[in-house]
mmCIF file of C-alpha atoms in Angstrom:
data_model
loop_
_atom_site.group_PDB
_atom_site.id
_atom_site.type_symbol
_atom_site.label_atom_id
_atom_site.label_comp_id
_atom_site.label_asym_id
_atom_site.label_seq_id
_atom_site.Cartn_x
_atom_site.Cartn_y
_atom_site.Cartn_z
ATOM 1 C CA UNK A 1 101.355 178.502 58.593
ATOM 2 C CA UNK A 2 102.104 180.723 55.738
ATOM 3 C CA UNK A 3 105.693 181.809 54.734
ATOM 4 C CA UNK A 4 105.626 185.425 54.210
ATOM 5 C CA UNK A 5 107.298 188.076 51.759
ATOM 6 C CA UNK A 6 110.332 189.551 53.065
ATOM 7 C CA UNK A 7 110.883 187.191 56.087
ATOM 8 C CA UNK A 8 114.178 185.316 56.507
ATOM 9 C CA UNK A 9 113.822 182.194 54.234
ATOM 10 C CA UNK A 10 117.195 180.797 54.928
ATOM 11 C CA UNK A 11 115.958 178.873 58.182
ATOM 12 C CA UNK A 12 111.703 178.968 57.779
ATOM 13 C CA UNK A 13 112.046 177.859 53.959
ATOM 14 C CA UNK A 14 112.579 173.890 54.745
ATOM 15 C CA UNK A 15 109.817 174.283 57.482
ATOM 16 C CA UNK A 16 107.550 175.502 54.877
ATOM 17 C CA UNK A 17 108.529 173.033 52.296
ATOM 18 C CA UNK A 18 107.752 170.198 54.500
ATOM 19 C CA UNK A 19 104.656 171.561 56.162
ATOM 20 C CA UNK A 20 103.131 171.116 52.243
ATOM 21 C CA UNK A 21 104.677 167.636 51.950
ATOM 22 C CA UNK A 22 102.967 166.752 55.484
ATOM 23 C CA UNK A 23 99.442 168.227 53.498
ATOM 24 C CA UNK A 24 99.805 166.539 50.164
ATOM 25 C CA UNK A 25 100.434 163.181 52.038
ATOM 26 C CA UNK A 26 97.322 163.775 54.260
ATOM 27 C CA UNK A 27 94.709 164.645 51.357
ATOM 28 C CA UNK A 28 96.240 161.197 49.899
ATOM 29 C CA UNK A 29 95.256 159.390 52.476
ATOM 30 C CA UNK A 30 91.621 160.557 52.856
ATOM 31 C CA UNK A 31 90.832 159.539 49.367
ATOM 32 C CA UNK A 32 92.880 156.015 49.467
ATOM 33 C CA UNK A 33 90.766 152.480 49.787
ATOM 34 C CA UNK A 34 91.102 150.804 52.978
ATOM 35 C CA UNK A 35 93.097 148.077 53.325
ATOM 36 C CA UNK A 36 91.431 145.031 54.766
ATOM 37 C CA UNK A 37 92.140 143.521 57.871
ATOM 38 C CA UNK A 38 91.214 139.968 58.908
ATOM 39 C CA UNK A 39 92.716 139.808 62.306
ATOM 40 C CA UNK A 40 89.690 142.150 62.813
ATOM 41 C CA UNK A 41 87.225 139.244 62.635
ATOM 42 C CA UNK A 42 85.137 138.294 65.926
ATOM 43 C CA UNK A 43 86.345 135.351 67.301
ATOM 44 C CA UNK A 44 83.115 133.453 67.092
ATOM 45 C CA UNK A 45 84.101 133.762 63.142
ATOM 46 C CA UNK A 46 87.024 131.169 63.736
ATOM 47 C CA UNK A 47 86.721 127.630 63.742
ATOM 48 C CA UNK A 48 86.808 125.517 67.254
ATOM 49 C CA UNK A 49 89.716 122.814 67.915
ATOM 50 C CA UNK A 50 87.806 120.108 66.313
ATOM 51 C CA UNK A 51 86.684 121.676 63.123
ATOM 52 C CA UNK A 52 90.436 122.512 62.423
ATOM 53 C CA UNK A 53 91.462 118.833 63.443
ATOM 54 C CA UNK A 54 88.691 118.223 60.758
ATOM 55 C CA UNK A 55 88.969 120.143 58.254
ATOM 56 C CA UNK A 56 92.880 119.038 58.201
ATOM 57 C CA UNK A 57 94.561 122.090 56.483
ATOM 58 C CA UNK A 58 92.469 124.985 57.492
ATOM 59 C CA UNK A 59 94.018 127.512 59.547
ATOM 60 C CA UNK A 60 93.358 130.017 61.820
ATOM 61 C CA UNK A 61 93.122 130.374 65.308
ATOM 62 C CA UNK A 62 91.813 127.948 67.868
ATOM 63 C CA UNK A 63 90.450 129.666 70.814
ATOM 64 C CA UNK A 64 93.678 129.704 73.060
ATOM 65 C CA UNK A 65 94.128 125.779 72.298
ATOM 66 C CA UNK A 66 97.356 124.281 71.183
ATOM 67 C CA UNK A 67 97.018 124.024 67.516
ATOM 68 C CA UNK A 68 97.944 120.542 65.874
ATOM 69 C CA UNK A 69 101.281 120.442 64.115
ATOM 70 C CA UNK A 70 100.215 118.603 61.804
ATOM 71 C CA UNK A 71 97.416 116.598 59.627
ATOM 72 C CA UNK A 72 96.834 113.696 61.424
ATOM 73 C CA UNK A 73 94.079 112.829 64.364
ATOM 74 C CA UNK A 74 94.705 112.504 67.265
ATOM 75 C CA UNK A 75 95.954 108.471 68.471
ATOM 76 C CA UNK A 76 92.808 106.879 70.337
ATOM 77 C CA UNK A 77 93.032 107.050 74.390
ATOM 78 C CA UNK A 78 93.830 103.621 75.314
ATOM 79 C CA UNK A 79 92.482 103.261 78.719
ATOM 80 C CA UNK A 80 94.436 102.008 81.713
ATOM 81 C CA UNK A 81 93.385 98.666 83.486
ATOM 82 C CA UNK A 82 91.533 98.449 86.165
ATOM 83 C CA UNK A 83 93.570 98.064 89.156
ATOM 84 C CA UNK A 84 93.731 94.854 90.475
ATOM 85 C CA UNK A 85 90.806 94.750 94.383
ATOM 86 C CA UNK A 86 92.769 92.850 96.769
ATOM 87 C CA UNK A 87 90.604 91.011 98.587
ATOM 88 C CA UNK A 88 92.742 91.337 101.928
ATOM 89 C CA UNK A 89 93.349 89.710 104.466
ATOM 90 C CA UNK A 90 90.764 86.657 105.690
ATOM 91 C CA UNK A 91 89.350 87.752 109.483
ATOM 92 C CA UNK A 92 90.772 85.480 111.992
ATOM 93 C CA UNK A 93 87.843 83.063 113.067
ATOM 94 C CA UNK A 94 85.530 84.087 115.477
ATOM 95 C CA UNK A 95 85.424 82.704 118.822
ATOM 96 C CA UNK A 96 82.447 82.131 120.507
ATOM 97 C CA UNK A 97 82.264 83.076 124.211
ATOM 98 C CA UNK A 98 80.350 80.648 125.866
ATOM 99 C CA UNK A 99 79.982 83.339 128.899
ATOM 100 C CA UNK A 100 81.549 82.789 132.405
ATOM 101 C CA UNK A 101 81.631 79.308 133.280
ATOM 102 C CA UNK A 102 80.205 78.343 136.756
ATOM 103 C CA UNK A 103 82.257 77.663 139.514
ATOM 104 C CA UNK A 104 83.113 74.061 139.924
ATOM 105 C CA UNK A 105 80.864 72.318 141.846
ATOM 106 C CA UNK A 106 82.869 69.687 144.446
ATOM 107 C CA UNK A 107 85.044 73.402 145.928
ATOM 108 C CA UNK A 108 83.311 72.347 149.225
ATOM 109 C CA UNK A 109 84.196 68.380 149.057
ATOM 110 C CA UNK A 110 86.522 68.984 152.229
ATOM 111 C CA UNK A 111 83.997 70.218 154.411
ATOM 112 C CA UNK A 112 84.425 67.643 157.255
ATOM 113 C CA UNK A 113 80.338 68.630 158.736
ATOM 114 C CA UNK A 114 77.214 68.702 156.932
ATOM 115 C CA UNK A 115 76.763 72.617 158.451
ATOM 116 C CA UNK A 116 80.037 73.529 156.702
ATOM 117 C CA UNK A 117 79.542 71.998 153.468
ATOM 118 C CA UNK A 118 76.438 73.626 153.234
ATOM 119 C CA UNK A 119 77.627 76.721 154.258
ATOM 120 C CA UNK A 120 80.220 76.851 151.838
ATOM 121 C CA UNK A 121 77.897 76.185 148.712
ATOM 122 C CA UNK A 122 76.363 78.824 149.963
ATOM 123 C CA UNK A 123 78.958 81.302 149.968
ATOM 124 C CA UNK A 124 79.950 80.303 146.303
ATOM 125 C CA UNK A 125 76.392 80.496 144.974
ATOM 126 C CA UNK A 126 75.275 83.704 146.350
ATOM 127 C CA UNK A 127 71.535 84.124 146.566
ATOM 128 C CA UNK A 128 70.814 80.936 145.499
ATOM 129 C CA UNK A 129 69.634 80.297 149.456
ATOM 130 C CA UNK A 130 67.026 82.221 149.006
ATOM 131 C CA UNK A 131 65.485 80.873 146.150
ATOM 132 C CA UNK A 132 65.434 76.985 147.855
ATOM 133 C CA UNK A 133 63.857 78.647 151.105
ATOM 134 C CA UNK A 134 61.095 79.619 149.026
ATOM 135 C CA UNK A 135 60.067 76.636 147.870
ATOM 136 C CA UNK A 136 60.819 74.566 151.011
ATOM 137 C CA UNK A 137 58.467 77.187 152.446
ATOM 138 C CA UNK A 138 56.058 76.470 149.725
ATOM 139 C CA UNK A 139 55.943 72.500 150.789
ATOM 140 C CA UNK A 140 55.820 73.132 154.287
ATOM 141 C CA UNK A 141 53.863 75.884 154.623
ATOM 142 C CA UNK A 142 51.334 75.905 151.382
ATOM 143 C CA UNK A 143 51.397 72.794 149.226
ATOM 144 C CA UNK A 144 51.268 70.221 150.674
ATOM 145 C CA UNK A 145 51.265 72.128 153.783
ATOM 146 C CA UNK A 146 53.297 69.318 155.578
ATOM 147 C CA UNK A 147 53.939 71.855 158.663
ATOM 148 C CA UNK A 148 51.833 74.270 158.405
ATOM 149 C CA UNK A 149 49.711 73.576 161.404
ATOM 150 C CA UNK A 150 52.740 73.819 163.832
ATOM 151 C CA UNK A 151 54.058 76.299 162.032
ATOM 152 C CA UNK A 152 51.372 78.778 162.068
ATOM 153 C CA UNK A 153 52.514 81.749 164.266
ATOM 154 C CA UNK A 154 56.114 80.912 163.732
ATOM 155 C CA UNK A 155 57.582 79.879 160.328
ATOM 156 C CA UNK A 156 54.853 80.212 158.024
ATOM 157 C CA UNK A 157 53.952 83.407 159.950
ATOM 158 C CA UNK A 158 56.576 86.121 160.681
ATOM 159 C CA UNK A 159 58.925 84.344 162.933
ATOM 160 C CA UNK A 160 61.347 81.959 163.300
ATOM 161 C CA UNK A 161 60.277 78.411 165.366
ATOM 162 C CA UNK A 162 61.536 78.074 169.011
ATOM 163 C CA UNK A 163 64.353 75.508 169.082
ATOM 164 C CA UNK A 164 62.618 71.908 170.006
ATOM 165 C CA UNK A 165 59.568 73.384 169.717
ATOM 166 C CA UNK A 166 56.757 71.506 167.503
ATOM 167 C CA UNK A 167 57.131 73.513 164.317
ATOM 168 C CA UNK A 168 61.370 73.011 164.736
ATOM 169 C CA UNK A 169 60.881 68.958 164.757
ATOM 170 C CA UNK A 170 58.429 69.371 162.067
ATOM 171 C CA UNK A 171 60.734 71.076 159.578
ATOM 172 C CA UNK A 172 63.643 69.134 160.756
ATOM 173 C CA UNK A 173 61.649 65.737 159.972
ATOM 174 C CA UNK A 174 60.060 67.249 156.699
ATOM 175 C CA UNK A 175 61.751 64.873 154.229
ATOM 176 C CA UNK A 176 59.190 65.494 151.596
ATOM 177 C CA UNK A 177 59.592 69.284 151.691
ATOM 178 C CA UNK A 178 63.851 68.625 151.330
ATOM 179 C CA UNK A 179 63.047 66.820 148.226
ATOM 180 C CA UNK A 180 60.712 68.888 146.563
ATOM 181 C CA UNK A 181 62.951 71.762 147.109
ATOM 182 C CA UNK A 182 65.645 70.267 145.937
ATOM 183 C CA UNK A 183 63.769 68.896 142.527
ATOM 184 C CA UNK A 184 62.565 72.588 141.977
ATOM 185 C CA UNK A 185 65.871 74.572 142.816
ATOM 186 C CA UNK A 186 67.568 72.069 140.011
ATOM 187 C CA UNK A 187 64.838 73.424 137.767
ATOM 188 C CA UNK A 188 65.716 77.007 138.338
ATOM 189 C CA UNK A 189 68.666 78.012 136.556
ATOM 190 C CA UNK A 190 69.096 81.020 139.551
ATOM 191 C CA UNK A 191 68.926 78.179 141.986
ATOM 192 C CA UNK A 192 70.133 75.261 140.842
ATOM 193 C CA UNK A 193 74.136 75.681 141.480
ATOM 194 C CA UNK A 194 73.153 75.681 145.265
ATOM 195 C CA UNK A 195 72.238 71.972 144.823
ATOM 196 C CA UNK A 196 74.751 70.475 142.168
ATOM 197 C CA UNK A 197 77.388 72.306 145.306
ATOM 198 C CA UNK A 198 75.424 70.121 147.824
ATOM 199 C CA UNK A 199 75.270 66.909 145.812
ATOM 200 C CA UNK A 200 78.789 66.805 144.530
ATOM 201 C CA UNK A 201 80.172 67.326 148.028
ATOM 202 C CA UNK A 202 77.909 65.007 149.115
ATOM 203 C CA UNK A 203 77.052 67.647 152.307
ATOM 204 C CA UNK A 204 73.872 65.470 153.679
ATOM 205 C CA UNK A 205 76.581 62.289 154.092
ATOM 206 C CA UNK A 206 78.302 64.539 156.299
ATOM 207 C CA UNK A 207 78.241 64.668 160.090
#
């Protein structure tokens, strides 16, 4: 901007005068030293948390921690006890379950006839009647055989004896085979309710 001859100075003259202060300011400042700056510095120039709490009076930054107030460490970290285990509660005992009991064995003691009383052990042993046929049928019909001759086509075979008839008195008269059953059905666990029923209602005593 140049202020020319003849043009109005009364107004332009102060522009002019400070348009060459604005100049002699800026050729100033290109020749002037710079003026150092330290908050310039990378931050991997500054010392951590710990070298400051070392170092005691240095300052400076400490990467976005809280810096100490003052000179003095940090008080140890006590620890807190352990908390107390509770050992709880003891378990109640535990109760063995010795399993369903049998039923009692004298239920049928008021049978007033033999056929009753061994009916009703029967009915309150179920399929133990089974297992003592088998090994009556074993005695008469196998070992020793003690019917097995009148029994041939019949009871050892695929039917039942006649009533009266030779194999019927045979079985009916085959003490040994009662016995033996009996001693072998106590043996079997399955079987042997059948005859502790009989025995403690005393069925055979009966009529």
């Amino acid at each position: 901007m140049h202020c020319e001859p003849g043009q109005q100075r009364t107004a332009r003259a102060p522009l002019c005068a400070l348009f060459g202060v604005a100049l002699a300011v800026g050729a100033w400042a290109c020749t002037a030293p710079a003026i150092p700056d330290d908050t310039l510095r990378p931050l991997d120039g500054y010392p951590t948390r710990s070298a400051k709490v070392d170092a005691g009076s240095q300052s400076g930054p400490s990467r976005g921690r809280t810096q100490p107030s003052d000179t003095q460490e940090d008080p140890p970290v006590v620890p807190e006890p352990a908390p107390a285990v509770d050992a709880g509660t003891e378990p109640p005992p535990v109760v063995v379950d010795a399993g369903t009991p049998p039923p009692p064995t004298n239920t049928c003691g008021g049978q007033t006839t033999a056929t009753a009383c061994f009916q009703c052990c029967e009915t309150n042993n179920p399929g133990t009647v089974n297992r003592w046929n088998n090994y009556f049928g074993q005695c008469a019909c196998e070992t020793p055989g003690v019917c097995a001759a009148q029994c041939a086509s019949s009871f050892c075979g695929v039917a039942a004896p006649a009533p009266g008839s030779a194999c019927d008195v045979c079985l009916s008269n085959a003490t040994t085979c009662f016995q033996q059953a009996d001693q072998r059905c106590l043996g079997d666990a399955l079987c042997a309710p059948l005859v502790q029923c009989d025995q403690a209602a005393q069925c055979a005593a009966k009529p």
